[in-house]
């Protein structure tokens, strides 16, 4: 493959999933992980807690990884924390890909990122994410859409996260990156705080089916984001003040206090995914054998 590849080609190629027949070449992603990862380890002494909750899905199922958004560095550590065994396909704002004369787009696409049009129902990006997840890949999304406290945009949550997870039939895995919000504040010098990446427990969209259909995806995304903020603040999820964080969004805390959502582990869901796949493969194999037997019988009948 050439040094430069067409963006749209890479967005529709595979990376680290079950089907690897047409993958994005790994050399650039590996080089970026070594260089950027080494610098971040040196400057921010970053560590990853509960990484086994992400690793459990390797070779078993796709997972939609979400994170609260406080800094540009969030996506850097989302990517680094999964390597070298896994890749996170980051969904990024489409305007980023044209920066630096397209060089940034080439870099982002090389490490598996793909674009989404902000504030729209971008079905192309949704379908790409679903395809990746069905191929047992990891997709990373920042549901807030913009950095908290860094712009004049009102904090919001994009419910498309749960739509994608439901379509792909994969769990949502909340995570957070602590410390990155201290790296650079407006009017202050750059700092080098310790950074910690932390993963929570996976969430199933189907657990929200007790709600009216029109509320399910919004409530699920709200719940998943509360889990991310609980990791960020290191408090129980019930102690996160979501009204203060998202004043214009419905508060689902009373709903979940009355109807607690089941807790799952990554190992549990990964095991279930492997069982379902094995059953499907066994049925497909049995069907193939039956079809072959019928064909053989028909040939013998014709021969007689």
mmCIF file of C-alpha atoms in Angstrom:
data_model
loop_
_atom_site.group_PDB
_atom_site.id
_atom_site.type_symbol
_atom_site.label_atom_id
_atom_site.label_comp_id
_atom_site.label_asym_id
_atom_site.label_seq_id
_atom_site.Cartn_x
_atom_site.Cartn_y
_atom_site.Cartn_z
ATOM 1 C CA UNK A 1 0.000 0.000 0.000
ATOM 2 C CA UNK A 2 1.117 3.562 -0.648
ATOM 3 C CA UNK A 3 2.248 6.080 1.908
ATOM 4 C CA UNK A 4 -0.973 8.051 1.534
ATOM 5 C CA UNK A 5 -4.377 6.410 1.283
ATOM 6 C CA UNK A 6 -7.718 7.937 0.415
ATOM 7 C CA UNK A 7 -9.623 9.012 3.543
ATOM 8 C CA UNK A 8 -12.915 7.404 2.608
ATOM 9 C CA UNK A 9 -11.152 4.137 1.863
ATOM 10 C CA UNK A 10 -9.682 3.981 5.371
ATOM 11 C CA UNK A 11 -12.996 4.923 6.995
ATOM 12 C CA UNK A 12 -14.530 1.829 5.439
ATOM 13 C CA UNK A 13 -11.613 -0.506 6.112
ATOM 14 C CA UNK A 14 -11.303 -2.785 9.148
ATOM 15 C CA UNK A 15 -8.995 -2.448 12.135
ATOM 16 C CA UNK A 16 -8.488 -5.038 14.841
ATOM 17 C CA UNK A 17 -11.782 -6.854 14.385
ATOM 18 C CA UNK A 18 -12.849 -10.370 13.465
ATOM 19 C CA UNK A 19 -12.534 -9.815 9.706
ATOM 20 C CA UNK A 20 -9.023 -8.642 8.874
ATOM 21 C CA UNK A 21 -9.044 -9.302 5.157
ATOM 22 C CA UNK A 22 -8.988 -5.575 4.329
ATOM 23 C CA UNK A 23 -7.344 -3.737 7.211
ATOM 24 C CA UNK A 24 -5.813 -0.303 7.562
ATOM 25 C CA UNK A 25 -2.023 -0.882 7.553
ATOM 26 C CA UNK A 26 -0.756 -1.029 11.136
ATOM 27 C CA UNK A 27 2.681 0.531 10.734
ATOM 28 C CA UNK A 28 1.609 4.153 11.273
ATOM 29 C CA UNK A 29 -0.658 3.353 14.217
ATOM 30 C CA UNK A 30 2.097 1.348 15.887
ATOM 31 C CA UNK A 31 4.622 4.120 15.319
ATOM 32 C CA UNK A 32 2.219 6.718 16.716
ATOM 33 C CA UNK A 33 1.565 4.563 19.782
ATOM 34 C CA UNK A 34 5.281 4.174 20.481
ATOM 35 C CA UNK A 35 6.141 7.863 20.043
ATOM 36 C CA UNK A 36 3.024 9.536 21.499
ATOM 37 C CA UNK A 37 2.607 6.878 24.161
ATOM 38 C CA UNK A 38 6.236 7.271 25.212
ATOM 39 C CA UNK A 39 5.924 11.059 25.458
ATOM 40 C CA UNK A 40 2.670 10.847 27.444
ATOM 41 C CA UNK A 41 4.204 8.294 29.780
ATOM 42 C CA UNK A 42 7.170 10.589 30.342
ATOM 43 C CA UNK A 43 5.262 13.876 30.665
ATOM 44 C CA UNK A 44 2.055 12.745 32.379
ATOM 45 C CA UNK A 45 3.082 9.448 34.052
ATOM 46 C CA UNK A 46 -0.265 8.108 32.930
ATOM 47 C CA UNK A 47 -1.666 4.826 34.138
ATOM 48 C CA UNK A 48 -4.696 2.743 33.200
ATOM 49 C CA UNK A 49 -7.008 1.324 35.888
ATOM 50 C CA UNK A 50 -9.431 -1.574 35.282
ATOM 51 C CA UNK A 51 -8.173 -2.151 31.747
ATOM 52 C CA UNK A 52 -9.315 -5.769 32.024
ATOM 53 C CA UNK A 53 -12.870 -4.468 31.573
ATOM 54 C CA UNK A 54 -11.886 -3.435 28.057
ATOM 55 C CA UNK A 55 -9.623 -6.415 27.337
ATOM 56 C CA UNK A 56 -12.447 -8.884 28.092
ATOM 57 C CA UNK A 57 -14.129 -8.000 24.793
ATOM 58 C CA UNK A 58 -11.067 -8.803 22.684
ATOM 59 C CA UNK A 59 -11.988 -11.567 20.249
ATOM 60 C CA UNK A 60 -15.479 -11.854 21.764
ATOM 61 C CA UNK A 61 -17.532 -8.787 20.896
ATOM 62 C CA UNK A 62 -17.439 -5.196 19.820
ATOM 63 C CA UNK A 63 -17.987 -2.485 22.436
ATOM 64 C CA UNK A 64 -18.918 1.181 22.262
ATOM 65 C CA UNK A 65 -16.515 3.088 24.524
ATOM 66 C CA UNK A 66 -17.722 6.469 25.808
ATOM 67 C CA UNK A 67 -15.983 9.170 27.822
ATOM 68 C CA UNK A 68 -16.767 12.582 29.301
ATOM 69 C CA UNK A 69 -14.982 15.393 27.464
ATOM 70 C CA UNK A 70 -12.757 17.939 29.230
ATOM 71 C CA UNK A 71 -9.736 18.232 26.931
ATOM 72 C CA UNK A 72 -8.382 17.513 23.465
ATOM 73 C CA UNK A 73 -6.209 14.951 25.235
ATOM 74 C CA UNK A 74 -9.211 12.759 26.087
ATOM 75 C CA UNK A 75 -9.110 11.110 22.659
ATOM 76 C CA UNK A 76 -5.341 10.659 22.845
ATOM 77 C CA UNK A 77 -5.618 8.651 26.045
ATOM 78 C CA UNK A 78 -8.699 6.765 24.821
ATOM 79 C CA UNK A 79 -6.511 5.553 21.968
ATOM 80 C CA UNK A 80 -3.352 4.885 24.003
ATOM 81 C CA UNK A 81 -5.114 3.016 26.798
ATOM 82 C CA UNK A 82 -6.375 0.315 24.416
ATOM 83 C CA UNK A 83 -3.045 -0.331 22.738
ATOM 84 C CA UNK A 84 -1.140 -2.449 21.910
ATOM 85 C CA UNK A 85 -3.684 -5.299 21.971
ATOM 86 C CA UNK A 86 -6.745 -3.366 20.812
ATOM 87 C CA UNK A 87 -7.636 -0.390 18.632
ATOM 88 C CA UNK A 88 -10.338 2.185 19.369
ATOM 89 C CA UNK A 89 -11.980 3.605 16.237
ATOM 90 C CA UNK A 90 -12.575 7.208 17.325
ATOM 91 C CA UNK A 91 -15.531 9.137 15.915
ATOM 92 C CA UNK A 92 -14.343 12.728 15.407
ATOM 93 C CA UNK A 93 -15.786 16.022 14.181
ATOM 94 C CA UNK A 94 -15.663 16.074 10.380
ATOM 95 C CA UNK A 95 -14.021 19.528 10.214
ATOM 96 C CA UNK A 96 -10.896 18.139 11.904
ATOM 97 C CA UNK A 97 -10.033 15.956 8.930
ATOM 98 C CA UNK A 98 -9.331 18.884 6.620
ATOM 99 C CA UNK A 99 -6.943 20.686 9.000
ATOM 100 C CA UNK A 100 -3.273 21.231 8.103
ATOM 101 C CA UNK A 101 -4.042 20.776 4.433
ATOM 102 C CA UNK A 102 -5.542 17.362 5.090
ATOM 103 C CA UNK A 103 -2.490 16.048 6.930
ATOM 104 C CA UNK A 104 -4.418 15.744 10.209
ATOM 105 C CA UNK A 105 -7.116 13.803 8.384
ATOM 106 C CA UNK A 106 -4.509 11.398 7.031
ATOM 107 C CA UNK A 107 -3.085 10.900 10.539
ATOM 108 C CA UNK A 108 -6.495 10.421 12.176
ATOM 109 C CA UNK A 109 -7.679 8.014 9.505
ATOM 110 C CA UNK A 110 -4.461 5.991 9.723
ATOM 111 C CA UNK A 111 -5.139 5.253 13.416
ATOM 112 C CA UNK A 112 -8.723 4.256 12.682
ATOM 113 C CA UNK A 113 -10.681 7.474 13.291
ATOM 114 C CA UNK A 114 -13.636 8.432 11.107
ATOM 115 C CA UNK A 115 -15.748 11.615 10.807
ATOM 116 C CA UNK A 116 -19.200 12.595 12.000
ATOM 117 C CA UNK A 117 -21.127 15.757 11.123
ATOM 118 C CA UNK A 118 -21.859 17.632 14.321
ATOM 119 C CA UNK A 119 -25.474 18.380 15.319
ATOM 120 C CA UNK A 120 -26.958 16.203 12.580
ATOM 121 C CA UNK A 121 -28.322 12.680 12.299
ATOM 122 C CA UNK A 122 -25.299 11.545 10.289
ATOM 123 C CA UNK A 123 -26.507 8.147 9.081
ATOM 124 C CA UNK A 124 -23.303 7.491 7.147
ATOM 125 C CA UNK A 125 -21.231 7.706 10.337
ATOM 126 C CA UNK A 126 -23.795 5.724 12.312
ATOM 127 C CA UNK A 127 -23.748 2.921 9.737
ATOM 128 C CA UNK A 128 -19.932 2.924 9.726
ATOM 129 C CA UNK A 129 -19.837 2.635 13.512
ATOM 130 C CA UNK A 130 -22.395 -0.183 13.499
ATOM 131 C CA UNK A 131 -20.445 -2.102 10.845
ATOM 132 C CA UNK A 132 -17.232 -1.751 12.875
ATOM 133 C CA UNK A 133 -18.914 -2.924 16.067
ATOM 134 C CA UNK A 134 -20.483 -5.922 14.332
ATOM 135 C CA UNK A 135 -16.958 -6.829 13.238
ATOM 136 C CA UNK A 136 -15.969 -6.988 16.944
ATOM 137 C CA UNK A 137 -14.096 -3.682 16.785
ATOM 138 C CA UNK A 138 -14.075 -0.968 19.456
ATOM 139 C CA UNK A 139 -15.605 2.425 18.661
ATOM 140 C CA UNK A 140 -14.915 5.456 20.863
ATOM 141 C CA UNK A 141 -17.345 8.366 21.175
ATOM 142 C CA UNK A 142 -17.494 11.530 23.298
ATOM 143 C CA UNK A 143 -21.275 11.999 23.732
ATOM 144 C CA UNK A 144 -20.955 15.595 24.958
ATOM 145 C CA UNK A 145 -19.666 16.563 21.529
ATOM 146 C CA UNK A 146 -17.513 19.404 22.806
ATOM 147 C CA UNK A 147 -15.069 20.045 25.648
ATOM 148 C CA UNK A 148 -16.770 20.918 28.919
ATOM 149 C CA UNK A 149 -15.982 24.456 30.056
ATOM 150 C CA UNK A 150 -13.772 25.180 27.036
ATOM 151 C CA UNK A 151 -16.427 26.623 24.700
ATOM 152 C CA UNK A 152 -19.617 28.668 24.969
ATOM 153 C CA UNK A 153 -21.770 25.719 23.875
ATOM 154 C CA UNK A 154 -24.350 24.511 26.397
ATOM 155 C CA UNK A 155 -23.476 21.078 27.747
ATOM 156 C CA UNK A 156 -25.573 18.365 26.124
ATOM 157 C CA UNK A 157 -25.647 14.606 25.540
ATOM 158 C CA UNK A 158 -26.062 13.051 22.119
ATOM 159 C CA UNK A 159 -28.374 10.035 22.424
ATOM 160 C CA UNK A 160 -27.003 8.608 19.165
ATOM 161 C CA UNK A 161 -24.589 6.593 21.306
ATOM 162 C CA UNK A 162 -27.374 4.285 22.462
ATOM 163 C CA UNK A 163 -28.864 4.137 18.962
ATOM 164 C CA UNK A 164 -25.555 2.804 17.618
ATOM 165 C CA UNK A 165 -25.151 0.305 20.475
ATOM 166 C CA UNK A 166 -28.712 -0.971 19.995
ATOM 167 C CA UNK A 167 -28.294 -1.364 16.219
ATOM 168 C CA UNK A 168 -24.977 -3.195 16.623
ATOM 169 C CA UNK A 169 -26.193 -5.224 19.645
ATOM 170 C CA UNK A 170 -23.078 -4.410 21.668
ATOM 171 C CA UNK A 171 -22.547 -3.068 25.202
ATOM 172 C CA UNK A 172 -21.609 0.499 26.087
ATOM 173 C CA UNK A 173 -18.410 0.729 28.143
ATOM 174 C CA UNK A 174 -18.039 3.970 30.148
ATOM 175 C CA UNK A 175 -14.578 5.323 30.858
ATOM 176 C CA UNK A 176 -12.946 8.548 31.985
ATOM 177 C CA UNK A 177 -9.589 10.344 31.788
ATOM 178 C CA UNK A 178 -8.672 12.187 34.980
ATOM 179 C CA UNK A 179 -6.060 14.932 35.043
ATOM 180 C CA UNK A 180 -6.207 16.080 31.421
ATOM 181 C CA UNK A 181 -8.433 19.016 32.392
ATOM 182 C CA UNK A 182 -5.436 20.470 34.254
ATOM 183 C CA UNK A 183 -3.023 20.400 31.319
ATOM 184 C CA UNK A 184 -4.020 23.755 29.834
ATOM 185 C CA UNK A 185 -6.475 26.337 31.134
ATOM 186 C CA UNK A 186 -7.117 29.594 29.340
ATOM 187 C CA UNK A 187 -4.550 32.227 30.281
ATOM 188 C CA UNK A 188 -2.363 29.747 32.155
ATOM 189 C CA UNK A 189 0.839 27.931 31.279
ATOM 190 C CA UNK A 190 0.898 24.307 30.208
ATOM 191 C CA UNK A 191 1.074 21.881 33.125
ATOM 192 C CA UNK A 192 2.062 18.227 33.319
ATOM 193 C CA UNK A 193 -0.259 16.559 35.831
ATOM 194 C CA UNK A 194 -0.530 12.834 36.418
ATOM 195 C CA UNK A 195 -3.203 11.329 34.179
ATOM 196 C CA UNK A 196 -5.326 8.299 34.969
ATOM 197 C CA UNK A 197 -7.550 6.384 32.570
ATOM 198 C CA UNK A 198 -10.295 4.370 34.274
ATOM 199 C CA UNK A 199 -12.908 1.959 32.905
ATOM 200 C CA UNK A 200 -16.323 1.187 34.395
ATOM 201 C CA UNK A 201 -18.766 -1.682 33.985
ATOM 202 C CA UNK A 202 -20.537 -2.307 30.653
ATOM 203 C CA UNK A 203 -24.132 -1.297 30.051
ATOM 204 C CA UNK A 204 -26.757 -3.025 27.899
ATOM 205 C CA UNK A 205 -29.278 -0.896 26.017
ATOM 206 C CA UNK A 206 -31.842 -3.680 26.367
ATOM 207 C CA UNK A 207 -31.925 -3.107 30.144
ATOM 208 C CA UNK A 208 -33.804 0.129 29.468
ATOM 209 C CA UNK A 209 -36.703 -1.516 27.641
ATOM 210 C CA UNK A 210 -38.972 -0.990 30.659
ATOM 211 C CA UNK A 211 -39.143 2.674 29.646
ATOM 212 C CA UNK A 212 -41.460 4.073 26.956
ATOM 213 C CA UNK A 213 -39.902 3.489 23.533
ATOM 214 C CA UNK A 214 -39.329 7.206 22.873
ATOM 215 C CA UNK A 215 -37.283 7.583 26.085
ATOM 216 C CA UNK A 216 -35.055 4.524 26.004
ATOM 217 C CA UNK A 217 -32.025 5.726 24.045
ATOM 218 C CA UNK A 218 -31.922 9.119 25.779
ATOM 219 C CA UNK A 219 -32.215 7.521 29.218
ATOM 220 C CA UNK A 220 -29.553 4.918 28.418
ATOM 221 C CA UNK A 221 -27.082 7.554 27.229
ATOM 222 C CA UNK A 222 -27.851 9.687 30.311
ATOM 223 C CA UNK A 223 -27.189 6.694 32.548
ATOM 224 C CA UNK A 224 -23.948 5.789 30.751
ATOM 225 C CA UNK A 225 -22.663 9.356 31.007
ATOM 226 C CA UNK A 226 -23.458 9.393 34.724
ATOM 227 C CA UNK A 227 -21.265 6.310 35.041
ATOM 228 C CA UNK A 228 -18.409 8.140 33.273
ATOM 229 C CA UNK A 229 -18.717 11.139 35.576
ATOM 230 C CA UNK A 230 -18.840 8.836 38.601
ATOM 231 C CA UNK A 231 -15.462 7.467 37.495
ATOM 232 C CA UNK A 232 -14.181 10.991 36.889
ATOM 233 C CA UNK A 233 -15.194 12.294 40.326
ATOM 234 C CA UNK A 234 -14.536 8.939 42.051
ATOM 235 C CA UNK A 235 -17.974 8.865 43.659
ATOM 236 C CA UNK A 236 -20.990 6.525 43.501
ATOM 237 C CA UNK A 237 -23.073 7.198 40.384
ATOM 238 C CA UNK A 238 -26.034 8.268 42.530
ATOM 239 C CA UNK A 239 -23.933 11.133 43.920
ATOM 240 C CA UNK A 240 -23.261 12.699 40.501
ATOM 241 C CA UNK A 241 -25.288 15.903 40.077
ATOM 242 C CA UNK A 242 -26.438 15.458 36.498
ATOM 243 C CA UNK A 243 -28.789 18.447 36.752
ATOM 244 C CA UNK A 244 -25.808 20.728 37.347
ATOM 245 C CA UNK A 245 -23.833 19.057 34.554
ATOM 246 C CA UNK A 246 -26.694 19.033 32.023
ATOM 247 C CA UNK A 247 -29.278 21.622 33.077
ATOM 248 C CA UNK A 248 -31.281 21.422 29.849
ATOM 249 C CA UNK A 249 -31.698 17.637 29.839
ATOM 250 C CA UNK A 250 -34.277 15.588 31.705
ATOM 251 C CA UNK A 251 -33.065 14.225 35.038
ATOM 252 C CA UNK A 252 -33.561 10.460 35.068
ATOM 253 C CA UNK A 253 -32.207 9.953 38.593
ATOM 254 C CA UNK A 254 -35.694 9.422 40.145
ATOM 255 C CA UNK A 255 -36.511 6.840 37.446
ATOM 256 C CA UNK A 256 -33.389 4.779 38.120
ATOM 257 C CA UNK A 257 -33.740 5.128 41.888
ATOM 258 C CA UNK A 258 -37.127 3.458 41.568
ATOM 259 C CA UNK A 259 -36.019 0.985 38.895
ATOM 260 C CA UNK A 260 -32.293 0.105 39.382
ATOM 261 C CA UNK A 261 -30.472 -0.971 36.217
ATOM 262 C CA UNK A 262 -28.837 -4.443 36.434
ATOM 263 C CA UNK A 263 -25.063 -4.429 36.840
ATOM 264 C CA UNK A 264 -22.974 -6.502 34.436
ATOM 265 C CA UNK A 265 -19.314 -7.414 34.191
ATOM 266 C CA UNK A 266 -17.264 -7.396 31.012
ATOM 267 C CA UNK A 267 -16.354 -11.054 31.501
ATOM 268 C CA UNK A 268 -20.034 -11.982 31.789
ATOM 269 C CA UNK A 269 -21.022 -10.195 28.570
ATOM 270 C CA UNK A 270 -17.963 -11.413 26.662
ATOM 271 C CA UNK A 271 -18.744 -15.015 27.678
ATOM 272 C CA UNK A 272 -22.368 -14.593 26.577
ATOM 273 C CA UNK A 273 -21.234 -13.177 23.216
ATOM 274 C CA UNK A 274 -18.918 -16.151 22.644
ATOM 275 C CA UNK A 275 -21.742 -18.577 23.467
ATOM 276 C CA UNK A 276 -24.146 -16.896 21.038
ATOM 277 C CA UNK A 277 -21.520 -16.946 18.296
ATOM 278 C CA UNK A 278 -20.720 -20.614 18.880
ATOM 279 C CA UNK A 279 -24.418 -21.493 18.654
ATOM 280 C CA UNK A 280 -24.795 -19.550 15.395
ATOM 281 C CA UNK A 281 -21.714 -21.212 13.908
ATOM 282 C CA UNK A 282 -22.988 -24.663 14.951
ATOM 283 C CA UNK A 283 -26.377 -24.003 13.326
ATOM 284 C CA UNK A 284 -24.699 -22.722 10.163
ATOM 285 C CA UNK A 285 -22.455 -25.802 10.035
ATOM 286 C CA UNK A 286 -25.421 -28.150 10.553
ATOM 287 C CA UNK A 287 -27.362 -26.369 7.830
ATOM 288 C CA UNK A 288 -24.413 -26.650 5.447
ATOM 289 C CA UNK A 289 -24.107 -30.381 6.160
ATOM 290 C CA UNK A 290 -27.848 -30.843 5.567
ATOM 291 C CA UNK A 291 -27.704 -28.939 2.303
ATOM 292 C CA UNK A 292 -24.723 -30.985 1.128
ATOM 293 C CA UNK A 293 -26.493 -34.236 2.049
ATOM 294 C CA UNK A 294 -29.601 -33.237 0.107
ATOM 295 C CA UNK A 295 -27.507 -32.311 -2.910
ATOM 296 C CA UNK A 296 -25.685 -35.640 -2.743
ATOM 297 C CA UNK A 297 -28.986 -37.509 -2.460
ATOM 298 C CA UNK A 298 -30.402 -35.661 -5.454
ATOM 299 C CA UNK A 299 -27.327 -36.555 -7.539
ATOM 300 C CA UNK A 300 -27.638 -40.236 -6.627
ATOM 301 C CA UNK A 301 -31.310 -40.161 -7.516
ATOM 302 C CA UNK A 302 -30.574 -38.692 -10.907
ATOM 303 C CA UNK A 303 -27.825 -41.234 -11.485
ATOM 304 C CA UNK A 304 -30.172 -44.111 -10.827
#
